[in-house]
Coordinates of C-alpha atoms in Angstrom, one line a residue:
Chain A
M1227 CA 33.4 115.1 159.6
A1228 CA 35.4 114.8 162.8
A1229 CA 35.2 118.4 163.7
I1230 CA 32.7 118.0 166.6
A1231 CA 34.2 114.8 168.0
P1232 CA 34.1 114.8 171.8
T1233 CA 37.7 113.9 172.6
A1234 CA 41.0 114.4 170.9
G1235 CA 41.6 110.7 170.7
T1236 CA 38.5 109.8 168.8
A1237 CA 38.9 112.8 166.6
R1238 CA 42.3 111.6 165.6
S1239 CA 41.2 108.1 164.9
A1240 CA 38.2 109.4 162.9
R1241 CA 40.5 111.6 161.0
A1242 CA 42.9 108.7 160.3
R1243 CA 39.9 106.6 159.2
S1244 CA 38.7 109.3 156.8
L1245 CA 42.2 109.7 155.4
K1246 CA 42.4 105.9 154.8
H1247 CA 39.0 106.1 153.3
D1248 CA 40.0 108.9 151.0
R1249 CA 43.1 107.1 150.0
R1250 CA 41.2 104.0 149.1
R1251 CA 38.7 106.0 147.1
A1252 CA 41.5 107.7 145.2
L1253 CA 42.9 104.2 144.5
Y1254 CA 39.6 103.0 143.1
W1255 CA 39.2 106.0 140.9
S1256 CA 42.8 105.6 139.7
Y1257 CA 42.0 102.0 138.7
F1258 CA 38.8 103.1 137.0
F1259 CA 40.5 105.7 134.9
L1260 CA 43.5 103.5 134.2
V1261 CA 41.2 100.9 132.8
L1262 CA 39.5 103.6 130.7
F1263 CA 42.7 104.9 129.2
A1264 CA 44.1 101.4 128.7
V1265 CA 41.0 100.7 126.6
F1266 CA 41.6 103.8 124.6
F1267 CA 45.3 103.1 124.2
L1268 CA 45.0 99.4 123.3
T1269 CA 41.8 99.4 121.1
P1270 CA 43.6 100.0 117.8
P1271 CA 46.3 97.3 118.2
I1272 CA 43.7 94.8 119.5
Y1273 CA 41.4 95.6 116.6
M1274 CA 44.3 95.2 114.2
L1275 CA 44.9 91.7 115.7
I1276 CA 41.2 90.9 115.4
T1277 CA 41.1 91.9 111.8
S1278 CA 44.3 90.1 110.9
L1279 CA 42.8 86.8 112.1
K1280 CA 39.8 87.1 109.7
S1281 CA 39.4 85.8 106.3
S1282 CA 38.6 88.2 103.5
A1283 CA 35.0 87.0 103.4
E1284 CA 34.6 87.7 107.1
V1285 CA 36.1 91.1 106.8
G1286 CA 33.5 92.0 104.2
A1287 CA 30.6 90.3 106.0
I1288 CA 28.1 92.3 108.0
T1289 CA 28.8 90.7 111.4
N1290 CA 30.2 92.1 114.6
P1291 CA 33.5 93.6 113.6
W1292 CA 34.9 93.2 117.1
W1293 CA 34.7 89.4 117.1
V1294 CA 36.4 86.7 115.0
Y1295 CA 33.9 83.9 114.2
N1296 CA 36.3 81.8 112.1
P1297 CA 39.9 82.6 113.2
T1298 CA 42.4 81.9 110.5
L1299 CA 46.2 82.4 110.1
D1300 CA 45.9 82.6 106.3
N1301 CA 46.8 86.3 106.3
Y1302 CA 50.0 85.6 108.1
K1303 CA 50.8 82.6 105.9
A1304 CA 50.3 84.7 102.8
L1305 CA 52.5 87.5 104.2
L1306 CA 55.3 85.2 105.2
T1307 CA 55.4 83.6 101.7
S1308 CA 55.0 86.9 99.9
V1309 CA 58.4 87.8 98.3
E1310 CA 57.4 91.5 98.3
Y1311 CA 56.6 91.6 102.0
L1312 CA 59.7 89.6 102.9
T1313 CA 61.8 92.1 100.8
F1314 CA 60.4 95.0 102.8
F1315 CA 61.2 93.2 106.0
R1316 CA 64.8 92.4 104.9
N1317 CA 65.4 96.0 103.7
S1318 CA 64.1 97.3 107.0
A1319 CA 66.2 94.9 109.0
I1320 CA 69.4 95.6 107.2
V1321 CA 68.9 99.4 107.2
S1322 CA 68.0 99.6 110.9
L1323 CA 70.9 97.4 112.0
V1324 CA 73.5 99.2 109.9
V1325 CA 72.1 102.5 111.1
V1326 CA 72.5 101.4 114.7
V1327 CA 76.2 100.5 114.1
V1328 CA 76.9 103.7 112.1
T1329 CA 75.2 105.8 114.8
M1330 CA 77.2 104.2 117.6
L1331 CA 80.5 104.6 115.6
I1332 CA 79.8 108.3 115.1
S1333 CA 78.2 109.3 118.4
I1334 CA 80.2 107.3 121.0
P1335 CA 83.6 108.9 120.1
A1336 CA 82.0 112.3 119.6
A1337 CA 80.2 112.1 123.0
F1338 CA 83.4 111.0 124.7
A1339 CA 85.3 113.9 123.3
L1340 CA 82.5 116.4 124.1
A1341 CA 82.0 115.1 127.6
R1342 CA 85.6 114.7 128.7
M1343 CA 88.1 116.4 126.5
K1344 CA 87.4 120.1 126.7
F1345 CA 88.6 121.7 123.5
W1346 CA 88.0 124.9 121.6
G1347 CA 84.4 125.1 120.8
S1348 CA 83.3 121.9 122.5
A1349 CA 80.5 123.5 124.5
T1350 CA 79.2 125.2 121.4
L1351 CA 79.3 122.0 119.5
A1352 CA 77.5 120.1 122.2
T1353 CA 74.7 122.7 122.1
G1354 CA 74.7 122.7 118.3
V1355 CA 74.3 118.9 118.3
F1356 CA 71.2 119.3 120.4
L1357 CA 69.8 122.0 118.2
T1358 CA 70.2 119.9 115.1
Y1359 CA 68.1 117.3 116.8
L1360 CA 65.3 119.9 116.7
I1361 CA 65.4 120.3 112.9
P1362 CA 62.7 118.1 111.7
E1363 CA 63.0 115.7 108.7
T1364 CA 60.0 117.4 107.1
L1365 CA 62.2 120.5 106.6
L1366 CA 65.1 118.5 105.1
F1367 CA 63.5 116.0 102.7
I1368 CA 63.1 118.5 99.8
P1369 CA 66.6 119.9 99.8
L1370 CA 68.0 116.3 100.3
F1371 CA 65.9 115.2 97.4
K1372 CA 67.4 117.9 95.2
I1373 CA 70.9 117.2 96.5
F1374 CA 70.6 113.5 95.6
A1375 CA 69.2 114.3 92.2
W1376 CA 72.1 116.6 91.7
A1377 CA 74.7 114.0 92.8
N1378 CA 73.1 111.7 90.2
E1379 CA 73.5 114.2 87.4
T1380 CA 77.0 115.3 88.3
F1381 CA 78.8 112.1 89.5
D1382 CA 76.5 109.6 87.8
V1383 CA 75.9 107.8 91.0
S1384 CA 72.3 106.8 91.3
L1385 CA 71.3 107.3 94.9
M1386 CA 67.6 107.8 94.6
N1387 CA 65.4 104.7 94.8
H1388 CA 67.9 102.5 96.6
W1389 CA 67.1 101.1 100.0
W1390 CA 70.7 101.7 101.1
L1391 CA 70.3 105.4 100.6
L1392 CA 68.4 105.3 103.9
I1393 CA 71.5 104.2 105.6
I1394 CA 73.0 107.5 104.6
V1395 CA 70.0 109.6 105.7
Y1396 CA 68.8 107.9 108.8
P1397 CA 71.9 108.8 110.9
T1398 CA 70.7 112.4 110.7
L1399 CA 67.7 111.3 112.7
T1400 CA 69.5 109.2 115.2
V1401 CA 73.0 110.7 115.8
P1402 CA 72.2 114.0 117.4
F1403 CA 69.9 112.5 120.0
C1404 CA 72.2 109.6 120.7
T1405 CA 75.2 111.8 121.0
W1406 CA 73.3 114.1 123.3
I1407 CA 72.2 111.4 125.8
M1408 CA 75.6 109.7 125.6
I1409 CA 77.2 113.0 126.6
G1410 CA 75.0 112.8 129.7
Y1411 CA 75.9 109.2 130.5
F1412 CA 79.6 109.8 130.0
A1413 CA 79.6 113.0 132.0
S1414 CA 78.1 111.1 135.0
I1415 CA 81.2 108.7 135.1
P1416 CA 83.4 109.9 137.9
K1417 CA 86.5 111.8 136.8
E1418 CA 88.8 109.8 139.2
L1419 CA 88.3 106.7 137.0
D1420 CA 89.9 108.2 133.9
E1421 CA 92.5 110.2 135.9
A1422 CA 93.7 106.9 137.4
A1423 CA 93.9 105.4 133.9
L1424 CA 95.8 108.4 132.6
I1425 CA 98.3 108.0 135.4
D1426 CA 98.7 104.4 134.5
G1427 CA 99.7 105.5 131.1
A1428 CA 96.5 104.8 129.1
G1429 CA 95.8 106.9 126.0
Y1430 CA 92.5 108.5 125.3
L1431 CA 91.3 105.7 123.0
Q1432 CA 92.1 103.2 125.7
I1433 CA 90.2 105.1 128.2
L1434 CA 87.2 105.2 125.9
T1435 CA 87.2 101.5 125.0
K1436 CA 88.4 100.0 128.3
I1437 CA 86.5 102.3 130.7
F1438 CA 83.8 104.4 129.3
I1439 CA 82.1 102.0 127.0
P1440 CA 81.9 99.2 129.6
V1441 CA 80.8 101.5 132.3
A1442 CA 78.2 103.4 130.2
L1443 CA 76.9 100.2 128.6
P1444 CA 73.4 100.6 129.8
G1445 CA 73.3 104.0 128.3
I1446 CA 74.7 102.7 125.0
I1447 CA 72.1 100.0 124.9
A1448 CA 69.4 102.6 125.5
A1449 CA 70.8 104.7 122.6
M1450 CA 71.0 101.7 120.4
I1451 CA 67.3 100.9 121.0
F1452 CA 66.5 104.5 120.2
A1453 CA 68.4 104.4 117.0
F1454 CA 66.8 101.1 116.0
T1455 CA 63.2 102.1 116.7
V1456 CA 63.6 105.4 114.9
S1457 CA 65.1 103.9 111.8
W1458 CA 62.5 101.1 111.8
A1459 CA 59.6 103.5 112.1
D1460 CA 60.6 106.3 109.8
F1461 CA 58.1 106.9 107.0
L1462 CA 58.8 110.2 105.3
Y1463 CA 62.3 109.5 103.9
P1464 CA 61.4 106.2 102.3
M1465 CA 58.3 107.8 100.9
A1466 CA 60.3 110.6 99.4
F1467 CA 63.4 108.7 98.2
T1468 CA 62.2 105.2 97.2
T1469 CA 59.6 104.4 94.6
S1470 CA 59.9 100.9 93.4
A1471 CA 58.5 98.1 95.5
D1472 CA 61.7 96.1 95.8
Q1473 CA 63.6 99.0 97.3
M1474 CA 61.0 99.9 100.0
V1475 CA 61.2 99.4 103.8
L1476 CA 58.3 98.3 105.8
P1477 CA 56.3 101.4 106.7
A1478 CA 56.4 102.9 103.2
G1479 CA 56.0 99.4 101.6
I1480 CA 52.9 98.5 103.4
V1481 CA 51.3 101.9 102.8
T1482 CA 52.1 102.1 99.1
T1483 CA 51.8 98.5 97.8
L1484 CA 49.3 96.6 100.1
I1485 CA 46.5 99.2 99.9
K1486 CA 44.9 98.6 96.6
G1487 CA 41.6 100.1 97.3
D1488 CA 40.3 96.6 98.0
V1489 CA 38.3 96.5 101.2
Y1490 CA 38.8 92.8 101.6
A1491 CA 42.6 92.9 101.8
W1492 CA 42.4 94.6 105.2
G1493 CA 43.0 91.4 107.1
Q1494 CA 46.3 91.1 105.4
I1495 CA 47.2 94.8 105.8
M1496 CA 46.6 94.6 109.5
G1497 CA 48.7 91.4 109.7
A1498 CA 51.5 93.2 107.8
C1499 CA 51.3 96.1 110.2
L1500 CA 51.4 93.9 113.3
L1501 CA 54.2 91.7 112.0
G1502 CA 56.1 94.9 111.0
A1503 CA 55.6 96.3 114.5
M1504 CA 56.9 93.1 116.1
P1505 CA 60.7 94.0 116.2
P1506 CA 60.2 97.2 118.2
L1507 CA 57.5 95.6 120.3
L1508 CA 59.7 92.7 121.2
I1509 CA 62.6 95.0 122.0
Y1510 CA 60.3 96.9 124.2
A1511 CA 58.9 93.8 125.9
F1512 CA 62.3 92.4 126.8
L1513 CA 64.3 95.6 127.3
M1514 CA 61.7 97.9 128.7
D1515 CA 63.9 99.5 131.2
Y1516 CA 66.5 100.4 128.7
Y1517 CA 63.8 101.6 126.3
I1518 CA 62.4 103.9 128.9
A1519 CA 65.8 105.1 130.0
G1520 CA 66.5 106.2 126.5
L1521 CA 63.2 108.0 126.3
T1522 CA 63.6 109.9 129.5
A1523 CA 67.3 110.5 129.5
G1524 CA 67.1 113.2 126.8
A1525 CA 65.0 115.5 128.9
T1526 CA 66.2 114.8 132.4
K1527 CA 69.9 114.9 131.6
G1528 CA 69.6 117.9 129.3
Chain B
M1142 CA 112.1 114.4 113.0
R1143 CA 108.9 115.1 111.0
R1144 CA 107.5 111.8 112.0
G1145 CA 108.1 112.6 115.6
G1146 CA 106.3 116.0 115.1
L1147 CA 103.3 114.2 113.6
R1148 CA 103.2 111.7 116.3
R1149 CA 103.3 114.4 118.9
L1150 CA 100.5 116.2 117.1
A1151 CA 98.5 113.0 117.0
R1152 CA 99.0 112.6 120.8
R1153 CA 97.8 116.1 121.5
K1154 CA 94.5 116.2 123.3
S1155 CA 92.8 118.7 121.0
T1156 CA 93.8 116.8 117.9
V1157 CA 92.4 113.5 119.3
A1158 CA 89.2 115.3 120.3
F1159 CA 88.9 116.9 116.9
L1160 CA 89.4 113.5 115.2
L1161 CA 86.8 111.9 117.4
T1162 CA 84.2 114.5 116.7
L1163 CA 85.0 114.8 113.0
P1164 CA 82.5 112.2 111.7
L1165 CA 79.7 113.9 113.7
I1166 CA 80.7 117.3 112.3
V1167 CA 80.8 116.0 108.8
L1168 CA 77.5 114.2 109.1
I1169 CA 75.7 117.2 110.6
A1170 CA 77.3 119.7 108.3
A1171 CA 76.6 117.7 105.1
L1172 CA 73.2 116.3 105.8
V1173 CA 71.6 118.7 108.2
I1174 CA 73.1 122.2 108.1
Y1175 CA 73.8 122.4 104.4
P1176 CA 70.4 121.1 103.3
A1177 CA 68.7 123.5 105.8
F1178 CA 70.4 126.4 104.1
Y1179 CA 70.1 124.9 100.7
S1180 CA 66.3 124.8 101.2
I1181 CA 66.3 128.6 101.6
Y1182 CA 68.1 128.9 98.3
L1183 CA 65.7 126.4 96.7
S1184 CA 62.7 128.4 97.8
M1185 CA 63.9 131.4 95.8
L1186 CA 64.1 129.5 92.5
N1187 CA 61.5 129.1 89.8
K1188 CA 59.7 125.8 89.2
T1189 CA 62.3 124.5 86.8
L1190 CA 65.0 125.5 89.3
E1191 CA 66.9 127.5 86.7
R1192 CA 66.3 131.0 87.6
L1193 CA 66.4 133.0 90.8
V1194 CA 63.0 134.6 91.4
G1195 CA 63.6 136.1 94.8
L1196 CA 60.5 136.0 97.0
D1197 CA 58.0 135.2 94.2
N1198 CA 57.3 131.8 95.6
F1199 CA 56.3 133.3 99.0
R1200 CA 54.3 136.0 97.3
F1201 CA 52.5 133.3 95.3
L1202 CA 51.8 131.3 98.5
F1203 CA 50.4 134.4 100.2
T1204 CA 47.7 134.8 97.5
R1205 CA 46.5 131.2 97.8
D1206 CA 43.7 130.3 100.1
T1207 CA 44.9 126.8 100.5
F1208 CA 48.2 128.1 102.0
W1209 CA 46.4 130.0 104.7
M1210 CA 44.2 127.0 105.4
V1211 CA 47.4 125.0 105.9
V1212 CA 48.8 127.6 108.2
K1213 CA 45.6 127.6 110.2
Q1214 CA 45.3 123.8 110.3
S1215 CA 48.9 123.3 111.3
C1216 CA 48.5 125.5 114.2
I1217 CA 45.2 124.0 115.3
F1218 CA 46.5 120.5 114.9
A1219 CA 49.8 121.1 116.8
I1220 CA 48.4 123.2 119.6
T1221 CA 45.3 121.1 120.3
A1222 CA 47.1 117.8 120.0
V1223 CA 50.0 118.9 122.3
L1224 CA 47.5 120.3 124.8
F1225 CA 45.6 117.1 125.1
K1226 CA 48.7 114.9 125.0
A1227 CA 50.1 116.9 127.9
L1228 CA 46.8 116.8 129.9
I1229 CA 46.2 113.1 129.3
G1230 CA 49.8 112.3 130.1
F1231 CA 49.7 114.4 133.3
C1232 CA 46.5 112.8 134.5
V1233 CA 47.4 109.2 133.6
A1234 CA 50.8 109.7 135.2
H1235 CA 49.0 110.5 138.4
F1236 CA 46.8 107.5 138.2
V1237 CA 49.7 105.2 137.6
H1238 CA 51.6 106.9 140.5
N1239 CA 48.6 106.3 142.8
V1240 CA 48.4 102.5 142.4
P1241 CA 50.7 100.2 144.5
A1242 CA 54.3 100.1 143.3
K1243 CA 54.2 96.5 142.1
G1244 CA 51.4 97.1 139.7
Q1245 CA 52.9 100.3 138.3
R1246 CA 55.3 98.5 135.9
K1247 CA 52.5 96.5 134.4
W1248 CA 50.3 99.5 133.8
R1249 CA 53.2 101.6 132.5
G1250 CA 54.2 98.8 130.1
M1251 CA 50.7 98.5 128.8
L1252 CA 50.1 102.2 128.4
L1253 CA 53.3 102.9 126.4
I1254 CA 52.4 100.5 123.6
P1255 CA 50.9 103.2 121.3
W1256 CA 54.3 104.9 121.4
V1257 CA 56.2 101.7 120.5
I1258 CA 54.3 100.7 117.4
P1259 CA 55.7 102.6 114.4
P1260 CA 53.2 105.4 113.7
A1261 CA 52.8 104.5 110.0
M1262 CA 51.5 101.1 111.0
S1263 CA 49.3 102.0 113.9
T1264 CA 47.8 104.8 111.8
L1265 CA 46.7 102.2 109.2
G1266 CA 44.9 100.5 112.1
W1267 CA 43.1 103.7 112.8
F1268 CA 42.4 104.2 109.1
W1269 CA 40.6 100.8 109.1
L1270 CA 38.7 101.7 112.3
F1271 CA 37.6 104.9 110.5
D1272 CA 36.7 103.1 107.2
P1273 CA 33.6 104.7 105.6
S1274 CA 31.6 101.5 105.2
Y1275 CA 33.2 99.1 107.7
S1276 CA 34.0 101.4 110.6
A1277 CA 34.0 99.4 113.8
F1278 CA 33.3 102.5 115.8
N1279 CA 30.2 103.2 113.7
W1280 CA 29.1 99.7 114.3
L1281 CA 29.2 100.4 118.1
F1282 CA 27.6 103.8 117.7
V1283 CA 24.7 102.4 115.7
R1284 CA 24.3 99.6 118.4
I1285 CA 23.9 102.2 121.2
G1286 CA 21.6 104.4 119.0
L1287 CA 24.1 107.1 118.0
P1288 CA 24.3 108.2 114.3
A1289 CA 27.2 106.9 112.3
V1290 CA 30.1 109.3 111.9
T1291 CA 31.9 110.0 108.6
W1292 CA 35.2 110.1 110.3
L1293 CA 37.5 111.1 107.4
G1294 CA 34.9 112.3 104.9
D1295 CA 33.7 115.4 106.8
P1296 CA 36.2 118.2 107.2
L1297 CA 35.4 118.8 110.8
W1298 CA 35.5 115.2 111.8
A1299 CA 38.6 114.6 109.7
R1300 CA 40.4 117.3 111.7
F1301 CA 39.1 115.7 114.9
S1302 CA 40.3 112.3 113.7
V1303 CA 43.9 113.3 112.8
I1304 CA 44.2 115.1 116.2
L1305 CA 42.7 112.1 118.0
V1306 CA 45.3 109.7 116.4
N1307 CA 48.1 112.1 117.2
V1308 CA 47.0 112.3 120.8
W1309 CA 46.7 108.6 121.0
Y1310 CA 50.2 108.1 119.7
G1311 CA 51.9 110.9 121.7
A1312 CA 50.2 110.9 125.1
P1313 CA 52.1 107.8 126.3
F1314 CA 55.4 109.7 125.8
F1315 CA 54.1 112.5 128.1
L1316 CA 52.9 109.8 130.5
I1317 CA 56.4 108.3 130.8
M1318 CA 58.1 111.7 131.2
Y1319 CA 55.7 112.9 133.8
L1320 CA 55.8 109.6 135.7
A1321 CA 59.6 109.9 135.9
A1322 CA 59.2 113.5 137.1
L1323 CA 56.5 112.6 139.7
K1324 CA 58.8 109.9 141.1
S1325 CA 61.5 112.5 141.6
V1326 CA 59.3 114.8 143.8
P1327 CA 60.4 114.2 147.4
E1328 CA 57.6 112.6 149.5
Q1329 CA 58.3 115.0 152.4
L1330 CA 57.0 117.9 150.4
Y1331 CA 53.6 116.2 150.2
E1332 CA 53.7 115.3 153.9
A1333 CA 54.5 118.9 154.7
A1334 CA 51.7 120.1 152.5
A1335 CA 49.3 117.6 154.2
I1336 CA 50.3 118.9 157.6
D1337 CA 49.5 122.4 156.5
G1338 CA 46.1 121.1 155.5
A1339 CA 46.4 121.2 151.7
N1340 CA 43.8 119.4 149.7
W1341 CA 44.7 117.3 146.7
W1342 CA 44.2 120.2 144.3
Q1343 CA 46.5 122.5 146.4
K1344 CA 49.1 119.7 146.5
I1345 CA 49.1 119.5 142.7
W1346 CA 49.1 123.3 142.2
Y1347 CA 51.7 124.2 144.9
V1348 CA 53.9 121.1 145.0
T1349 CA 53.7 118.9 141.9
L1350 CA 53.4 121.6 139.2
P1351 CA 56.3 123.8 140.4
M1352 CA 58.5 120.7 140.9
M1353 CA 57.7 119.5 137.4
R1354 CA 57.8 122.9 135.7
N1355 CA 61.0 122.2 133.8
I1356 CA 60.1 118.8 132.5
I1357 CA 56.6 120.0 131.5
A1358 CA 58.1 123.0 129.6
I1359 CA 60.6 120.9 127.8
T1360 CA 58.2 118.1 126.8
V1361 CA 55.6 120.5 125.6
L1362 CA 58.3 122.4 123.5
F1363 CA 59.6 119.2 122.0
S1364 CA 56.2 117.8 121.3
L1365 CA 55.1 121.1 119.7
I1366 CA 58.0 120.9 117.3
V1367 CA 57.5 117.2 116.4
T1368 CA 53.7 117.7 116.1
F1369 CA 54.0 120.8 114.0
A1370 CA 56.3 118.8 111.7
N1371 CA 54.1 115.7 111.7
F1372 CA 53.8 113.9 108.4
D1373 CA 52.9 110.2 108.9
I1374 CA 49.5 110.5 110.5
V1375 CA 47.9 113.1 108.3
R1376 CA 49.4 111.6 105.2
I1377 CA 48.1 108.1 105.8
L1378 CA 44.7 109.1 107.4
T1379 CA 43.5 111.7 105.0
A1380 CA 46.4 112.6 102.6
G1381 CA 45.3 116.2 103.3
G1382 CA 41.7 115.7 102.3
P1383 CA 38.7 116.2 102.2
I1384 CA 39.3 119.2 99.9
D1385 CA 42.7 120.0 101.5
Q1386 CA 41.1 120.7 104.9
T1387 CA 43.5 118.6 107.0
H1388 CA 46.8 119.4 105.3
V1389 CA 49.7 120.4 107.6
F1390 CA 52.9 122.0 106.4
A1391 CA 54.7 118.7 106.0
T1392 CA 52.0 116.9 103.9
W1393 CA 51.4 119.9 101.8
A1394 CA 55.1 120.4 101.1
F1395 CA 55.3 116.7 100.2
L1396 CA 52.4 117.1 97.8
Q1397 CA 53.8 120.2 96.1
G1398 CA 57.5 119.3 96.2
I1399 CA 57.8 115.6 95.6
E1400 CA 54.4 114.6 94.0
G1401 CA 53.8 117.9 92.3
G1402 CA 57.4 118.2 91.1
D1403 CA 57.7 121.8 92.2
L1404 CA 60.7 121.5 94.6
A1405 CA 61.0 125.3 95.0
L1406 CA 57.4 125.7 96.1
G1407 CA 57.7 122.7 98.4
A1408 CA 60.8 124.1 100.0
S1409 CA 59.1 127.5 100.5
V1410 CA 56.2 125.7 102.3
S1411 CA 58.4 123.6 104.5
L1412 CA 60.4 126.7 105.5
F1413 CA 57.3 128.0 107.3
M1414 CA 58.1 125.4 110.0
F1415 CA 61.2 127.5 110.7
P1416 CA 59.7 130.2 112.9
I1417 CA 58.4 127.8 115.5
L1418 CA 61.7 126.1 115.5
A1419 CA 63.5 129.3 116.1
V1420 CA 61.3 130.2 119.0
A1421 CA 61.8 126.7 120.5
A1422 CA 65.5 126.9 120.0
I1423 CA 65.7 130.2 121.9
F1424 CA 63.8 128.9 124.8
I1425 CA 65.9 125.7 125.0
L1426 CA 69.1 127.6 124.6
R1427 CA 68.1 129.8 127.5
D1428 CA 67.3 126.8 129.5
I1429 CA 70.6 125.1 128.8
N1430 CA 72.5 128.3 129.6
R1431 CA 70.7 128.7 132.9
R1432 CA 71.3 125.2 133.9
G1433 CA 75.0 125.6 132.9
N1434 CA 75.2 128.6 135.2
E1435 CA 73.5 126.9 138.0
A1436 CA 75.9 124.0 137.7
S1437 CA 79.1 126.0 137.7

C-alpha cells in the first residue's frame, strides 16, 4: 500500500494509518465472532428460560417456540411447592455443603504437610494425589457399587440408596484436585513467614492455622467453590447409588422423576433445571474471580 | 518417662506430617486405589460373582459387535470433541483478548456460563431443543427452508448431537485456560515480531503457540481423559441409542453393570478406559518431573 510513497514521512504515516485500520478491522471481526459464539453458548440456557415461562398448553401449541406469548410463573410455583423437588434441593444442599467441609478438613492439612514439611515419600505422595485426580468416576462406580453391597451383607449397614452415601463418595472427586491446588498456593507463601513463626516458638499446627490459612484464604475459597460445584453437579454416582425419589439429589432427581414421557411437562422440567443450576450460577456471578482462579490454578501451578 | 517419649514423638516433624496427611491417604487408598484394583478382580469373575473365570469376560466382549462399536464411538467422540473444544477455545480466547480490556470481563463472564451450569441440567435443555416433534431448531430450519433434522433419531445425527453438546459444554473451559495463557505472553515478543515484519498468522505460529505449548498440551490431555470417560451427556441425550450407536464406555458399562446386573462385565468394559489413562499419566509425570528439574 505504502510501498511507492514519495517520501519517508508520508510512508510512515500511511503505514501507521494502515496499521490502525488493520487493528480496527480486527476489532470488528472479534466482536462479530464473539457475538456469534455468545449466541451459540447462551442459546440453550435462554431457551430453557423461555420454555420454563410457558404453560403446558403453550409448550404443546404450534406457535413460535422461541417466544413466550403468555408468560406464567406457574411452573416455578409448582416446583417450589413440590415436596419431591424440595427434597432433591435439600439433599443436594446438605451433601454439597458437608462435602465442602470434609474436603477442606482433609486437603488443607495434607497440602500443608506436602508443601512445607518434607518427609519421606512426600514428593511421591504429591504426585500420586495428582494422578488419582485423573482416575475418572466412570472407572470406579462399579467396584464401589460392589463394595457397598458387600458392606451391606457383611456388617449389615445399609449404605446403598441413602443420600448421605454421597458424602462419603464425593470427596474422592474433590479432595485430589483441591489438595493439588492448595499445595501450589501454600508453596507460594514465602518461607521467611513460617521460619519467623518457628523462631517465635510456634508449633506446626499454629503455623497452619495462624499463618497459612489466613494468607492462602483466596486459594481456599477457590478450592471450596470447586468442591461445591463438583458435588452439586455430579450425576453418575447418584444415578448408580440412589434409586428412590426421596434419596435423590438434584441432577439425578430431575432426570429420573420429572421426565415422564409427557411432552407438556417440559416447562416444569426446564424450570427445575434452571432453579437447580442457580446455586453454582450465583456463586459464579458473585465470586467469578475465585471461580476462575480455581479453574486455572490446576494447570498453571502444576 | 513413656509419656515424655510419646510427646517427643508427637512433636517430631515427620510424625506431625504423617498425621496431617493420614486422612488423605486413607480416603484415596480406600475409595480410589482399592476400588481401581478391585475392578480388575471383578472383571475376572462370572456373572454371579462366585467363580473366577480369568479373561473370559474380555474374550466374550471381543466377540461382540456392540463392544467394537463402543470402542470406535468412544474414540470418535473423545477425539472430535476435544479437537473442536480446543479449536473453539483457542479462537474465542483470541477474540476476547482482542477487545478492549474493560469489556473482556463481561465477555468472559458470559462465555463461561455453559461450563457453570451442571451438565446434567444443561443437557436436558439440549434434549428439549432436539425434541423429535417440538425441536426449536427444526422450527427455525423449516422457516428458512431447510429440511427438519432427526437430531437424536438418526445414528449419524445422534453422534453429531452428543459431540455438539460436549463441545458446547467444554469449550468455555479451554477458553478460560487459553485466555489466561495469552495474558502471560509478554507483549514485547509481539512487538519484536511486528518489527521483523511478521503477519498475524506468523505471530500465532511463531510466538503464541510456542509460548502456550505447555498449557495446550495439559488442557488437551485432561480434556481427553474427561471426555473419554464422559457419562452425563450421552446418558441423558440418547442413553446410547439409536440401536447402541452412540454408547461410550461409561454409558455402556453403566447399562451392563448397574442396569443389566452384570457387575463383572461392566467392570471389564470400564477397564478399557485404563489405557488412555496410563498414556496420559506417563505424559503428565514426564511433564511434572521436567518442571521439577527445571525448578531445582
